[in-house]
C-alpha cells in the first residue's frame, strides 16, 4: 500500500511506503453526532448508541452479542427514580461473561446482568471488546450480577 501525503504545496502525493501524512491544517466541517433513543418498554437493542430508559415498570434491555458489535459503544441513562432498570445479554460462550467491570472500580465483578440504581441520572457507558461489554464509566450506582 502506498504512502499518501497531503500538503499545501503539492496537494495529494503518492509515494513508496505506507501510511497517511497530513502536512496542512485540517478543518472539520462537522463532528459525528448520535441521537438519544428513548426506551420505555423491555426490548433488545441491536446497534450501539445512546439510550434513555424510563417506564411504568422495570425496563429490561437485551444487549446484542458482543461479537456482533466489536468496538461499539452503548450508553444507558435512567430517567426513572422508582425502577431499577436492567441490562441482560444475548448469550455467553465458554464462560465469558456478558458484562465486565474494571478491577478497583464499581462495579468490579463480571456477570450476565447489569442493573442501574433507581435514581434519576444513573448511567453506564459500555464498550464491546468482541467478547464482553466492558464498563467504561458509570454515574450513580450500578451492579453486575449473575454467574
Tab-separated table of N, CA and C in Angstrom:
chain	number	residue	atom	x	y	z
A	1	UNK	N	0.850	-1.167	0.000
A	1	UNK	CA	0.000	0.000	0.000
A	1	UNK	C	0.901	1.236	0.000
A	2	UNK	N	0.624	2.225	-0.808
A	2	UNK	CA	1.487	3.402	-0.890
A	2	UNK	C	1.258	4.380	0.270
A	3	UNK	N	2.269	5.216	0.477
A	3	UNK	CA	2.150	6.297	1.442
A	3	UNK	C	1.464	7.459	0.733
A	4	UNK	N	0.545	8.111	1.426
A	4	UNK	CA	-0.160	9.261	0.871
A	4	UNK	C	0.183	10.478	1.726
A	5	UNK	N	0.615	11.539	1.064
A	5	UNK	CA	0.948	12.788	1.744
A	5	UNK	C	0.051	13.890	1.195
A	6	UNK	N	-0.488	14.712	2.104
A	6	UNK	CA	-1.315	15.857	1.706
A	6	UNK	C	-0.653	17.103	2.285
A	7	UNK	N	-0.338	18.070	1.406
A	7	UNK	CA	0.219	19.337	1.883
A	7	UNK	C	-0.223	20.472	0.973
A	8	UNK	N	-0.023	21.706	1.427
A	8	UNK	CA	-0.471	22.877	0.669
A	8	UNK	C	0.350	23.093	-0.597
A	9	UNK	N	1.613	22.707	-0.599
A	9	UNK	CA	2.489	22.969	-1.723
A	9	UNK	C	2.241	22.001	-2.885
A	10	UNK	N	2.075	20.699	-2.594
A	10	UNK	CA	1.955	19.714	-3.656
A	10	UNK	C	0.556	19.105	-3.783
A	11	UNK	N	-0.276	19.322	-2.796
A	11	UNK	CA	-1.604	18.704	-2.820
A	11	UNK	C	-1.519	17.265	-2.351
A	12	UNK	N	-2.107	16.367	-3.097
A	12	UNK	CA	-2.123	14.948	-2.777
A	12	UNK	C	-0.983	14.251	-3.504
A	13	UNK	N	-0.059	13.624	-2.731
A	13	UNK	CA	1.117	12.981	-3.315
A	13	UNK	C	1.171	11.530	-2.854
A	14	UNK	N	1.388	10.643	-3.801
A	14	UNK	CA	1.511	9.228	-3.504
A	14	UNK	C	2.973	8.827	-3.687
A	15	UNK	N	3.537	8.098	-2.699
A	15	UNK	CA	4.928	7.684	-2.796
A	15	UNK	C	5.085	6.290	-2.194
A	16	UNK	N	6.298	5.742	-2.258
A	16	UNK	CA	6.511	4.414	-1.683
A	16	UNK	C	6.479	4.502	-0.160
A	17	UNK	N	6.120	3.432	0.456
A	17	UNK	CA	5.987	3.399	1.905
A	17	UNK	C	4.554	3.081	2.278
A	18	UNK	N	4.177	3.452	3.493
A	18	UNK	CA	2.810	3.219	3.918
A	18	UNK	C	2.377	4.312	4.890
A	19	UNK	N	1.083	4.501	5.018
A	19	UNK	CA	0.541	5.468	5.965
A	19	UNK	C	-0.010	6.719	5.308
A	20	UNK	N	-0.446	7.634	6.140
A	20	UNK	CA	-1.012	8.907	5.712
A	20	UNK	C	-0.326	10.019	6.489
A	21	UNK	N	0.138	11.029	5.796
A	21	UNK	CA	0.781	12.183	6.418
A	21	UNK	C	0.066	13.434	5.946
A	22	UNK	N	-0.413	14.233	6.897
A	22	UNK	CA	-1.109	15.473	6.553
A	22	UNK	C	-0.225	16.624	7.004
A	23	UNK	N	0.267	17.395	6.051
A	23	UNK	CA	1.171	18.495	6.342
A	23	UNK	C	0.492	19.850	6.257
A	24	UNK	N	-0.805	19.873	6.275
A	24	UNK	CA	-1.581	21.110	6.195
A	24	UNK	C	-2.527	21.154	7.390
A	25	UNK	N	-3.064	22.331	7.669
A	25	UNK	CA	-4.049	22.405	8.751
A	25	UNK	C	-5.331	21.697	8.308
A	26	UNK	N	-6.025	21.130	9.269
A	26	UNK	CA	-7.229	20.356	8.992
A	26	UNK	C	-8.427	21.057	9.612
A	27	UNK	N	-9.490	21.207	8.841
A	27	UNK	CA	-10.734	21.785	9.327
A	27	UNK	C	-11.841	20.761	9.149
A	28	UNK	N	-12.539	20.464	10.234
A	28	UNK	CA	-13.675	19.559	10.157
A	28	UNK	C	-14.942	20.389	9.984
A	29	UNK	N	-15.737	20.052	8.993
A	29	UNK	CA	-16.961	20.810	8.756
A	29	UNK	C	-18.078	20.388	9.698
A	30	UNK	N	-18.006	19.169	10.217
A	30	UNK	CA	-18.988	18.729	11.209
A	30	UNK	C	-18.382	17.585	12.008
A	31	UNK	N	-18.890	17.387	13.193
A	31	UNK	CA	-18.432	16.313	14.045
A	31	UNK	C	-19.486	15.215	14.071
A	32	UNK	N	-19.060	13.984	14.299
A	32	UNK	CA	-20.053	12.910	14.376
A	32	UNK	C	-20.993	13.140	15.557
A	33	UNK	N	-22.250	12.873	15.349
A	33	UNK	CA	-23.235	13.013	16.423
A	33	UNK	C	-24.093	11.766	16.465
A	34	UNK	N	-24.760	11.591	17.567
A	34	UNK	CA	-25.688	10.476	17.698
A	34	UNK	C	-26.938	10.992	18.383
A	35	UNK	N	-28.057	10.430	18.046
A	35	UNK	CA	-29.289	10.840	18.692
A	35	UNK	C	-29.520	9.962	19.916
A	36	UNK	N	-30.327	10.422	20.816
A	36	UNK	CA	-30.684	9.669	22.007
A	36	UNK	C	-31.984	8.931	21.722
A	37	UNK	N	-31.962	7.618	21.924
A	37	UNK	CA	-33.136	6.783	21.683
A	37	UNK	C	-33.828	6.545	23.013
A	38	UNK	N	-35.126	6.792	23.060
A	38	UNK	CA	-35.908	6.586	24.273
A	38	UNK	C	-36.407	5.154	24.337
A	39	UNK	N	-36.152	4.487	25.473
A	39	UNK	CA	-36.644	3.128	25.701
A	39	UNK	C	-37.653	3.171	26.847
A	40	UNK	N	-38.891	2.799	26.557
A	40	UNK	CA	-39.933	2.814	27.585
A	40	UNK	C	-40.541	1.440	27.818
A	41	UNK	N	-40.055	0.425	27.110
A	41	UNK	CA	-40.547	-0.946	27.282
A	41	UNK	C	-39.389	-1.915	27.085
A	42	UNK	N	-39.502	-3.078	27.688
A	42	UNK	CA	-38.460	-4.094	27.550
A	42	UNK	C	-38.317	-4.517	26.098
A	43	UNK	N	-37.069	-4.594	25.632
A	43	UNK	CA	-36.801	-4.991	24.248
A	43	UNK	C	-35.299	-5.190	24.088
A	44	UNK	N	-34.890	-5.559	22.895
A	44	UNK	CA	-33.478	-5.735	22.576
A	44	UNK	C	-32.962	-4.511	21.835
A	45	UNK	N	-31.675	-4.230	21.995
A	45	UNK	CA	-31.016	-3.226	21.172
A	45	UNK	C	-30.088	-3.982	20.222
A	46	UNK	N	-29.895	-3.439	19.036
A	46	UNK	CA	-29.064	-4.124	18.046
A	46	UNK	C	-27.891	-3.280	17.576
A	47	UNK	N	-27.938	-1.978	17.837
A	47	UNK	CA	-26.866	-1.091	17.374
A	47	UNK	C	-26.344	-0.243	18.530
A	48	UNK	N	-25.052	0.090	18.495
A	48	UNK	CA	-24.501	0.985	19.507
A	48	UNK	C	-25.221	2.324	19.479
A	49	UNK	N	-25.228	3.027	20.605
A	49	UNK	CA	-25.863	4.328	20.662
A	49	UNK	C	-26.094	4.772	22.086
A	50	UNK	N	-26.867	5.850	22.204
A	50	UNK	CA	-27.207	6.434	23.496
A	50	UNK	C	-28.693	6.200	23.733
A	51	UNK	N	-29.016	5.629	24.883
A	51	UNK	CA	-30.388	5.246	25.193
A	51	UNK	C	-30.806	5.837	26.538
A	52	UNK	N	-31.971	6.491	26.581
A	52	UNK	CA	-32.553	6.920	27.847
A	52	UNK	C	-33.636	5.905	28.196
A	53	UNK	N	-33.689	5.509	29.467
A	53	UNK	CA	-34.575	4.434	29.884
A	53	UNK	C	-35.544	4.947	30.938
A	54	UNK	N	-36.841	4.742	30.691
A	54	UNK	CA	-37.874	5.072	31.671
A	54	UNK	C	-39.095	4.242	31.346
A	55	UNK	N	-39.948	4.041	32.312
A	55	UNK	CA	-41.158	3.273	32.059
A	55	UNK	C	-41.980	3.145	33.317
A	56	UNK	N	-43.182	2.618	33.166
A	56	UNK	CA	-44.076	2.446	34.309
A	56	UNK	C	-43.722	1.190	35.096
A	57	UNK	N	-42.767	0.416	34.606
A	57	UNK	CA	-42.253	-0.773	35.284
A	57	UNK	C	-40.773	-0.891	34.924
A	58	UNK	N	-40.118	-1.890	35.497
A	58	UNK	CA	-38.707	-2.114	35.172
A	58	UNK	C	-38.576	-2.407	33.678
A	59	UNK	N	-37.652	-1.726	33.014
A	59	UNK	CA	-37.376	-1.953	31.598
A	59	UNK	C	-36.124	-2.838	31.516
A	60	UNK	N	-36.264	-3.997	30.880
A	60	UNK	CA	-35.139	-4.898	30.674
A	60	UNK	C	-34.693	-4.792	29.226
A	61	UNK	N	-33.431	-4.460	29.036
A	61	UNK	CA	-32.861	-4.314	27.695
A	61	UNK	C	-31.910	-5.474	27.440
A	62	UNK	N	-32.112	-6.185	26.340
A	62	UNK	CA	-31.226	-7.282	25.964
A	62	UNK	C	-30.191	-6.757	24.979
A	63	UNK	N	-28.927	-6.940	25.349
A	63	UNK	CA	-27.819	-6.476	24.516
A	63	UNK	C	-27.595	-7.458	23.372
A	64	UNK	N	-27.032	-6.993	22.256
A	64	UNK	CA	-26.668	-7.916	21.169
A	64	UNK	C	-25.453	-8.741	21.597
A	65	UNK	N	-25.089	-9.721	20.816
A	65	UNK	CA	-23.844	-10.432	21.077
A	65	UNK	C	-22.690	-9.442	20.960
A	66	UNK	N	-21.771	-9.463	21.905
A	66	UNK	CA	-20.625	-8.552	21.850
A	66	UNK	C	-19.821	-8.764	20.566
A	67	UNK	N	-19.803	-9.995	20.067
A	67	UNK	CA	-19.045	-10.290	18.846
A	67	UNK	C	-19.666	-9.662	17.603
A	68	UNK	N	-20.937	-9.264	17.683
A	68	UNK	CA	-21.579	-8.648	16.521
A	68	UNK	C	-21.385	-7.135	16.462
A	69	UNK	N	-20.848	-6.541	17.532
A	69	UNK	CA	-20.638	-5.085	17.575
A	69	UNK	C	-19.271	-4.739	18.188
A	70	UNK	N	-18.161	-5.354	17.714
A	70	UNK	CA	-16.859	-5.061	18.315
A	70	UNK	C	-16.524	-3.576	18.188
A	71	UNK	N	-16.107	-2.980	19.296
A	71	UNK	CA	-15.791	-1.551	19.307
A	71	UNK	C	-17.005	-0.671	19.527
A	72	UNK	N	-18.197	-1.253	19.527
A	72	UNK	CA	-19.430	-0.484	19.701
A	72	UNK	C	-19.556	0.082	21.104
A	73	UNK	N	-19.992	1.333	21.202
A	73	UNK	CA	-20.177	1.996	22.488
A	73	UNK	C	-21.670	2.172	22.736
A	74	UNK	N	-22.114	1.763	23.920
A	74	UNK	CA	-23.510	1.869	24.333
A	74	UNK	C	-23.560	2.688	25.617
A	75	UNK	N	-24.464	3.664	25.673
A	75	UNK	CA	-24.658	4.457	26.879
A	75	UNK	C	-26.126	4.353	27.270
A	76	UNK	N	-26.377	4.021	28.535
A	76	UNK	CA	-27.739	3.922	29.055
A	76	UNK	C	-27.858	4.866	30.239
A	77	UNK	N	-28.934	5.654	30.256
A	77	UNK	CA	-29.181	6.609	31.342
A	77	UNK	C	-30.610	6.455	31.813
A	78	UNK	N	-30.788	6.307	33.121
A	78	UNK	CA	-32.112	6.138	33.694
A	78	UNK	C	-32.781	7.493	33.910
A	79	UNK	N	-34.018	7.589	33.480
A	79	UNK	CA	-34.808	8.798	33.720
A	79	UNK	C	-35.892	8.517	34.759
A	80	UNK	N	-35.720	7.442	35.499
A	80	UNK	CA	-36.728	6.981	36.453
A	80	UNK	C	-36.127	6.886	37.846
A	81	UNK	N	-36.888	7.285	38.853
A	81	UNK	CA	-36.405	7.155	40.229
A	81	UNK	C	-37.173	6.093	41.016
A	82	UNK	N	-37.982	5.293	40.331
A	82	UNK	CA	-38.750	4.265	41.023
A	82	UNK	C	-38.461	2.849	40.534
A	83	UNK	N	-37.696	2.705	39.454
A	83	UNK	CA	-37.431	1.378	38.902
A	83	UNK	C	-35.940	1.187	38.640
A	84	UNK	N	-35.435	0.006	39.017
A	84	UNK	CA	-34.044	-0.357	38.766
A	84	UNK	C	-33.990	-1.078	37.421
A	85	UNK	N	-33.746	-0.326	36.356
A	85	UNK	CA	-33.744	-0.886	35.006
A	85	UNK	C	-32.557	-1.831	34.823
A	86	UNK	N	-32.734	-2.831	33.953
A	86	UNK	CA	-31.782	-3.936	33.859
A	86	UNK	C	-31.316	-4.167	32.426
A	87	UNK	N	-30.022	-4.488	32.282
A	87	UNK	CA	-29.444	-4.904	31.006
A	87	UNK	C	-29.083	-6.381	31.125
A	88	UNK	N	-29.403	-7.145	30.099
A	88	UNK	CA	-29.022	-8.550	30.059
A	88	UNK	C	-28.343	-8.828	28.728
A	89	UNK	N	-27.740	-9.998	28.608
A	89	UNK	CA	-27.030	-10.343	27.389
A	89	UNK	C	-27.748	-11.391	26.577
A	90	UNK	N	-27.387	-11.473	25.317
A	90	UNK	CA	-27.979	-12.466	24.426
A	90	UNK	C	-27.476	-13.859	24.761
A	91	UNK	N	-26.182	-14.075	24.761
A	91	UNK	CA	-25.591	-15.385	25.016
A	91	UNK	C	-24.213	-15.226	25.629
A	92	UNK	N	-23.805	-16.223	26.368
A	92	UNK	CA	-22.441	-16.291	26.868
A	92	UNK	C	-21.819	-17.556	26.294
A	93	UNK	N	-20.549	-17.493	25.936
A	93	UNK	CA	-19.874	-18.668	25.400
A	93	UNK	C	-18.593	-18.942	26.160
A	94	UNK	N	-18.304	-20.187	26.373
A	94	UNK	CA	-17.065	-20.631	27.017
A	94	UNK	C	-16.771	-19.887	28.315
A	95	UNK	N	-17.794	-19.633	29.124
A	95	UNK	CA	-17.583	-18.987	30.410
A	95	UNK	C	-17.340	-17.491	30.339
A	96	UNK	N	-17.372	-16.904	29.151
A	96	UNK	CA	-17.207	-15.459	29.019
A	96	UNK	C	-18.464	-14.774	29.529
A	97	UNK	N	-18.322	-13.794	30.379
A	97	UNK	CA	-19.467	-13.086	30.931
A	97	UNK	C	-19.881	-11.946	30.013
A	98	UNK	N	-21.163	-11.622	30.038
A	98	UNK	CA	-21.688	-10.564	29.183
A	98	UNK	C	-21.126	-9.206	29.597
A	99	UNK	N	-21.068	-8.943	30.915
A	99	UNK	CA	-20.616	-7.647	31.429
A	99	UNK	C	-19.386	-7.832	32.299
A	100	UNK	N	-18.416	-6.928	32.148
A	100	UNK	CA	-17.193	-6.965	32.943
A	100	UNK	C	-16.907	-5.583	33.492
A	101	UNK	N	-16.753	-5.500	34.812
A	101	UNK	CA	-16.347	-4.253	35.442
A	101	UNK	C	-14.836	-4.136	35.404
A	102	UNK	N	-14.328	-3.055	35.959
A	102	UNK	CA	-12.879	-2.837	35.986
A	102	UNK	C	-12.377	-3.081	37.405
A	103	UNK	N	-11.250	-3.805	37.563
A	103	UNK	CA	-10.717	-4.038	38.902
A	103	UNK	C	-10.491	-2.727	39.645
A	104	UNK	N	-10.934	-2.668	40.885
A	104	UNK	CA	-10.778	-1.468	41.698
A	104	UNK	C	-11.849	-0.430	41.480
A	105	UNK	N	-12.720	-0.651	40.503
A	105	UNK	CA	-13.797	0.307	40.218
A	105	UNK	C	-15.127	-0.303	40.652
A	106	UNK	N	-16.169	0.480	40.582
A	106	UNK	CA	-17.505	-0.023	40.881
A	106	UNK	C	-18.323	0.035	39.617
A	107	UNK	N	-18.849	-1.048	39.103
A	107	UNK	CA	-18.700	-2.416	39.607
A	107	UNK	C	-17.397	-3.036	39.109
A	108	UNK	N	-16.861	-3.973	39.902
A	108	UNK	CA	-15.583	-4.595	39.555
A	108	UNK	C	-15.743	-6.045	39.130
A	109	UNK	N	-16.906	-6.612	39.290
A	109	UNK	CA	-17.076	-8.034	39.007
A	109	UNK	C	-17.554	-8.293	37.585
A	110	UNK	N	-17.851	-9.545	37.294
A	110	UNK	CA	-18.352	-9.961	35.989
A	110	UNK	C	-19.688	-10.660	36.177
A	111	UNK	N	-20.538	-10.627	35.162
A	111	UNK	CA	-21.814	-11.320	35.279
A	111	UNK	C	-22.644	-11.221	34.032
A	112	UNK	N	-23.852	-11.726	34.132
A	112	UNK	CA	-24.747	-11.791	32.976
A	112	UNK	C	-25.834	-10.728	33.001
A	113	UNK	N	-25.866	-9.906	34.054
A	113	UNK	CA	-26.875	-8.833	34.137
A	113	UNK	C	-26.260	-7.599	34.780
A	114	UNK	N	-26.715	-6.439	34.351
A	114	UNK	CA	-26.273	-5.168	34.921
A	114	UNK	C	-27.527	-4.377	35.270
A	115	UNK	N	-27.608	-3.898	36.512
A	115	UNK	CA	-28.788	-3.177	36.975
A	115	UNK	C	-28.411	-1.751	37.356
A	116	UNK	N	-29.156	-0.782	36.820
A	116	UNK	CA	-28.972	0.628	37.178
A	116	UNK	C	-29.770	0.926	38.440
A	117	UNK	N	-29.214	1.730	39.339
A	117	UNK	CA	-29.917	2.105	40.562
A	117	UNK	C	-31.181	2.886	40.213
A	118	UNK	N	-32.228	2.771	41.044
A	118	UNK	CA	-33.469	3.516	40.790
A	118	UNK	C	-33.330	4.992	41.187
A	119	UNK	N	-32.417	5.669	40.513
A	119	UNK	CA	-32.136	7.081	40.765
A	119	UNK	C	-32.064	7.780	39.413
A	120	UNK	N	-32.758	8.897	39.266
A	120	UNK	CA	-32.696	9.644	38.010
A	120	UNK	C	-31.244	10.027	37.734
A	121	UNK	N	-30.780	9.743	36.541
A	121	UNK	CA	-29.415	10.072	36.155
A	121	UNK	C	-28.430	8.927	36.291
A	122	UNK	N	-28.824	7.820	36.915
A	122	UNK	CA	-27.914	6.665	36.950
A	122	UNK	C	-27.603	6.277	35.516
A	123	UNK	N	-26.330	6.061	35.223
A	123	UNK	CA	-25.974	5.751	33.838
A	123	UNK	C	-24.757	4.846	33.787
A	124	UNK	N	-24.583	4.227	32.632
A	124	UNK	CA	-23.418	3.384	32.404
A	124	UNK	C	-23.013	3.503	30.942
A	125	UNK	N	-21.705	3.512	30.706
A	125	UNK	CA	-21.162	3.519	29.343
A	125	UNK	C	-20.402	2.208	29.167
A	126	UNK	N	-20.733	1.491	28.101
A	126	UNK	CA	-20.156	0.178	27.836
A	126	UNK	C	-19.501	0.167	26.465
A	127	UNK	N	-18.437	-0.617	26.315
A	127	UNK	CA	-17.817	-0.826	25.011
A	127	UNK	C	-17.653	-2.328	24.811
A	128	UNK	N	-17.889	-2.779	23.597
A	128	UNK	CA	-17.723	-4.185	23.269
A	128	UNK	C	-16.285	-4.451	22.849
A	129	UNK	N	-15.674	-5.458	23.467
A	129	UNK	CA	-14.341	-5.877	23.028
A	129	UNK	C	-14.421	-7.097	22.113
A	130	UNK	N	-15.643	-7.414	21.681
A	130	UNK	CA	-15.856	-8.558	20.812
A	130	UNK	C	-16.183	-9.828	21.569
A	131	UNK	N	-15.972	-9.827	22.890
A	131	UNK	CA	-16.301	-10.983	23.728
A	131	UNK	C	-17.289	-10.618	24.822
A	132	UNK	N	-17.117	-9.435	25.420
A	132	UNK	CA	-17.953	-8.961	26.521
A	132	UNK	C	-18.190	-7.462	26.357
A	133	UNK	N	-19.075	-6.929	27.195
A	133	UNK	CA	-19.278	-5.488	27.274
A	133	UNK	C	-18.542	-4.998	28.513
A	134	UNK	N	-17.555	-4.139	28.303
A	134	UNK	CA	-16.735	-3.627	29.392
A	134	UNK	C	-17.311	-2.310	29.888
A	135	UNK	N	-17.393	-2.151	31.205
A	135	UNK	CA	-17.881	-0.904	31.793
A	135	UNK	C	-16.758	0.124	31.690
A	136	UNK	N	-17.014	1.195	30.899
A	136	UNK	CA	-16.018	2.271	30.776
A	136	UNK	C	-16.211	3.309	31.858
A	137	UNK	N	-17.478	3.591	32.203
A	137	UNK	CA	-17.781	4.604	33.206
A	137	UNK	C	-19.199	4.397	33.691
A	138	UNK	N	-19.457	4.902	34.882
A	138	UNK	CA	-20.838	4.866	35.386
A	138	UNK	C	-21.059	6.087	36.261
A	139	UNK	N	-22.312	6.482	36.366
A	139	UNK	CA	-22.723	7.607	37.199
A	139	UNK	C	-23.840	7.106	38.084
A	140	UNK	N	-23.811	7.467	39.361
A	140	UNK	CA	-24.750	6.841	40.267
A	140	UNK	C	-24.197	5.477	40.581
A	141	UNK	N	-25.046	4.527	40.785
A	141	UNK	CA	-24.520	3.189	41.035
A	141	UNK	C	-25.171	2.186	40.096
A	142	UNK	N	-24.412	1.171	39.771
A	142	UNK	CA	-24.940	0.055	39.008
A	142	UNK	C	-24.293	-1.196	39.564
A	143	UNK	N	-24.942	-2.326	39.358
A	143	UNK	CA	-24.454	-3.578	39.913
A	143	UNK	C	-24.461	-4.639	38.830
A	144	UNK	N	-23.410	-5.465	38.799
A	144	UNK	CA	-23.340	-6.600	37.895
A	144	UNK	C	-23.638	-7.842	38.716
A	145	UNK	N	-24.514	-8.680	38.201
A	145	UNK	CA	-24.889	-9.905	38.907
A	145	UNK	C	-24.968	-11.067	37.930
A	146	UNK	N	-25.221	-12.249	38.466
A	146	UNK	CA	-25.316	-13.452	37.631
A	146	UNK	C	-23.971	-14.087	37.451
A	147	UNK	N	-23.974	-15.384	37.382
A	147	UNK	CA	-22.695	-16.097	37.244
A	147	UNK	C	-22.609	-16.821	35.939
